[in-house]
C-alpha cells in the first residue's frame, strides 16, 4: 500500500508539473508570438524612403524574426507539441538533430519497431527522460558523441543511452541530485518501469530503462 501511494503521489506531482509547463508554453507562444507577428505585419506597411531607413527596416525585420524563432523554440522546449502531430520517433529525431547541430556533439539516434500509436503518457515520459539525459551530457559530460536507441521488447519500450563523456561517481548523492537522476527515477517509477545507471569517472555515462507500452497512469 505504501509503494502504491508513493507511485500515485509521484504521478500526481509530475502531472501537475506538466500541466504548468503546458500553461506557460501556451502563454509564451500566444502572447509573445502574437506581439512579434503584429510587429512584423506593421513593419511590412512601412515604405522606406532612404537607404538608411531601408537598412534599419531590414534589421528590424530580422530581429523580429529572431524573436519569433526564439519564442517557438522556447515554447516547444517547455512542451513538445510535435508529439501529437508527428509521433515520438520523428519528434525525437528532430530534437536530437537540433541538439547535435547546436552543440557539435555527434548524436546517433535509432528507433526500431516501436508502435506508432503509443500511449501518450509513455511517449511524453520517454521524451522528457531523453531531454534530461541530453541536458546532463551537455552540462557536465564534455562528451563528443551520444548513442540513443529505442526499441520494442516484449511489450515494453527499451531505451538505451550512452555518452563518451567524463563520467560521474554515482555513489556520490550530491552528484546524483545534480544530474537529474532522481527526476528520471521518479518518472520511471510512476509508470511501473525499471531504470539502471552505470558510470564512473573517465568511463562515460550509461542509462538503460524499460517502460510498459500499456501503462495507463497519467503523468
Short mmCIF file of C-alpha atoms in Angstrom, two decimals, residues 31-169:
data_model
loop_
_atom_site.label_atom_id
_atom_site.label_comp_id
_atom_site.label_asym_id
_atom_site.label_seq_id
_atom_site.Cartn_x
_atom_site.Cartn_y
_atom_site.Cartn_z
CA UNK A 31 1.14 36.30 -26.14
CA UNK A 32 4.74 36.91 -27.24
CA UNK A 33 4.20 35.18 -30.57
CA UNK A 34 1.21 37.41 -31.23
CA UNK A 35 3.17 40.55 -30.36
CA UNK A 36 6.04 39.68 -32.70
CA UNK A 37 3.65 38.74 -35.51
CA UNK A 38 1.81 42.06 -35.16
CA UNK A 39 5.09 43.98 -35.22
CA UNK A 40 6.15 42.11 -38.33
CA UNK A 41 2.90 42.98 -40.11
CA UNK A 42 3.24 46.63 -39.06
CA UNK A 43 6.75 46.87 -40.47
CA UNK A 44 5.57 45.46 -43.78
CA UNK A 45 3.31 48.50 -44.17
CA UNK A 46 6.24 50.92 -43.94
CA UNK A 47 7.74 52.31 -47.12
CA UNK A 48 11.46 53.07 -46.71
CA UNK A 49 12.26 56.40 -48.35
CA UNK A 50 16.03 56.37 -47.90
CA UNK A 51 18.75 53.74 -48.00
CA UNK A 52 19.33 54.22 -44.27
CA UNK A 53 15.65 53.65 -43.48
CA UNK A 54 15.71 50.61 -45.72
CA UNK A 55 18.64 49.13 -43.80
CA UNK A 56 17.02 49.92 -40.44
CA UNK A 57 13.77 48.32 -41.57
CA UNK A 58 15.56 45.21 -42.75
CA UNK A 59 17.43 44.90 -39.46
CA UNK A 60 14.18 45.32 -37.52
CA UNK A 61 12.52 42.57 -39.57
CA UNK A 62 15.48 40.30 -38.89
CA UNK A 63 15.31 40.96 -35.14
CA UNK A 64 11.58 40.27 -35.06
CA UNK A 65 12.02 37.01 -36.94
CA UNK A 66 14.76 36.05 -34.48
CA UNK A 67 12.32 36.77 -31.66
CA UNK A 68 9.59 34.67 -33.30
CA UNK A 69 12.01 31.77 -33.72
CA UNK A 70 13.10 32.09 -30.08
CA UNK A 71 9.51 32.05 -28.83
CA UNK A 72 8.80 28.96 -30.93
CA UNK A 73 11.94 27.22 -29.70
CA UNK A 74 11.30 28.05 -26.03
CA UNK A 75 7.63 27.04 -26.10
CA UNK A 76 8.47 23.78 -27.86
CA UNK A 77 11.20 23.06 -25.32
CA UNK A 78 8.73 23.57 -22.48
CA UNK A 79 6.13 21.27 -24.04
CA UNK A 80 6.74 19.16 -27.18
CA UNK A 81 3.65 19.94 -29.26
CA UNK A 82 5.10 17.82 -32.09
CA UNK A 83 4.42 14.62 -30.15
CA UNK A 84 0.73 14.75 -31.04
CA UNK A 85 1.37 15.74 -34.66
CA UNK A 86 4.46 13.74 -35.61
CA UNK A 87 4.73 10.95 -33.06
CA UNK A 88 7.63 10.06 -30.79
CA UNK A 89 10.02 8.82 -33.49
CA UNK A 90 10.01 11.96 -35.64
CA UNK A 91 9.85 14.30 -32.64
CA UNK A 92 12.93 12.72 -31.05
CA UNK A 93 14.72 12.61 -34.39
CA UNK A 94 14.12 16.34 -34.89
CA UNK A 95 15.08 17.12 -31.30
CA UNK A 96 18.33 15.14 -31.28
CA UNK A 97 19.30 16.62 -34.64
CA UNK A 98 18.75 20.16 -33.37
CA UNK A 99 20.79 19.44 -30.22
CA UNK A 100 23.56 17.93 -32.33
CA UNK A 101 23.63 20.94 -34.66
CA UNK A 102 23.66 23.44 -31.79
CA UNK A 103 26.24 21.63 -29.63
CA UNK A 104 28.52 19.98 -32.17
CA UNK A 105 28.05 16.62 -30.42
CA UNK A 106 27.61 13.62 -32.70
CA UNK A 107 24.26 12.07 -31.71
CA UNK A 108 23.30 8.68 -33.16
CA UNK A 109 19.57 8.00 -32.74
CA UNK A 110 17.77 4.73 -33.51
CA UNK A 111 14.06 3.97 -33.22
CA UNK A 112 13.18 0.37 -34.04
CA UNK A 113 9.81 -1.45 -34.11
CA UNK A 114 8.19 0.86 -31.58
CA UNK A 115 4.40 1.15 -32.15
CA UNK A 116 3.39 4.35 -33.93
CA UNK A 117 0.27 4.66 -31.77
CA UNK A 118 1.82 4.80 -28.32
CA UNK A 119 0.24 5.67 -25.01
CA UNK A 120 0.75 9.48 -24.81
CA UNK A 121 1.88 9.13 -21.19
CA UNK A 122 4.73 6.78 -22.11
CA UNK A 123 5.58 8.87 -25.15
CA UNK A 124 5.88 12.09 -23.12
CA UNK A 125 7.85 10.39 -20.35
CA UNK A 126 10.33 8.99 -22.90
CA UNK A 127 10.78 12.43 -24.45
CA UNK A 128 11.31 14.08 -21.06
CA UNK A 129 13.84 11.45 -19.98
CA UNK A 130 15.90 11.81 -23.16
CA UNK A 131 15.68 15.58 -22.78
CA UNK A 132 17.02 15.29 -19.21
CA UNK A 133 19.81 12.91 -20.24
CA UNK A 134 20.95 15.13 -23.10
CA UNK A 135 20.87 18.21 -20.87
CA UNK A 136 23.08 16.39 -18.38
CA UNK A 137 25.51 15.42 -21.14
CA UNK A 138 25.67 18.99 -22.42
CA UNK A 139 26.19 20.49 -18.95
CA UNK A 140 28.55 18.04 -17.31
CA UNK A 141 29.96 15.36 -19.58
CA UNK A 142 32.22 17.11 -22.08
CA UNK A 143 31.20 14.36 -24.49
CA UNK A 144 31.80 14.27 -28.24
CA UNK A 145 29.28 11.55 -29.04
CA UNK A 146 25.98 10.15 -27.76
CA UNK A 147 24.15 6.96 -28.71
CA UNK A 148 20.39 6.68 -28.14
CA UNK A 149 18.21 3.73 -29.08
CA UNK A 150 14.54 2.94 -28.52
CA UNK A 151 13.12 -0.47 -29.35
CA UNK A 152 10.16 -2.74 -28.62
CA UNK A 153 10.86 -5.73 -26.40
CA UNK A 154 8.01 -7.92 -25.15
CA UNK A 155 5.52 -5.09 -24.83
CA UNK A 156 8.00 -2.66 -23.29
CA UNK A 157 9.83 0.33 -24.66
CA UNK A 158 13.54 -0.27 -24.13
CA UNK A 159 15.69 2.85 -24.02
CA UNK A 160 19.48 2.81 -24.05
CA UNK A 161 21.52 5.98 -23.68
CA UNK A 162 25.30 6.26 -23.73
CA UNK A 163 27.76 9.15 -23.91
CA UNK A 164 31.56 9.14 -24.05
CA UNK A 165 31.99 11.94 -21.53
CA UNK A 166 33.97 12.24 -18.33
CA UNK A 167 31.58 10.06 -16.33
CA UNK A 168 30.47 10.52 -12.74
CA UNK A 169 30.70 8.80 -9.38
#
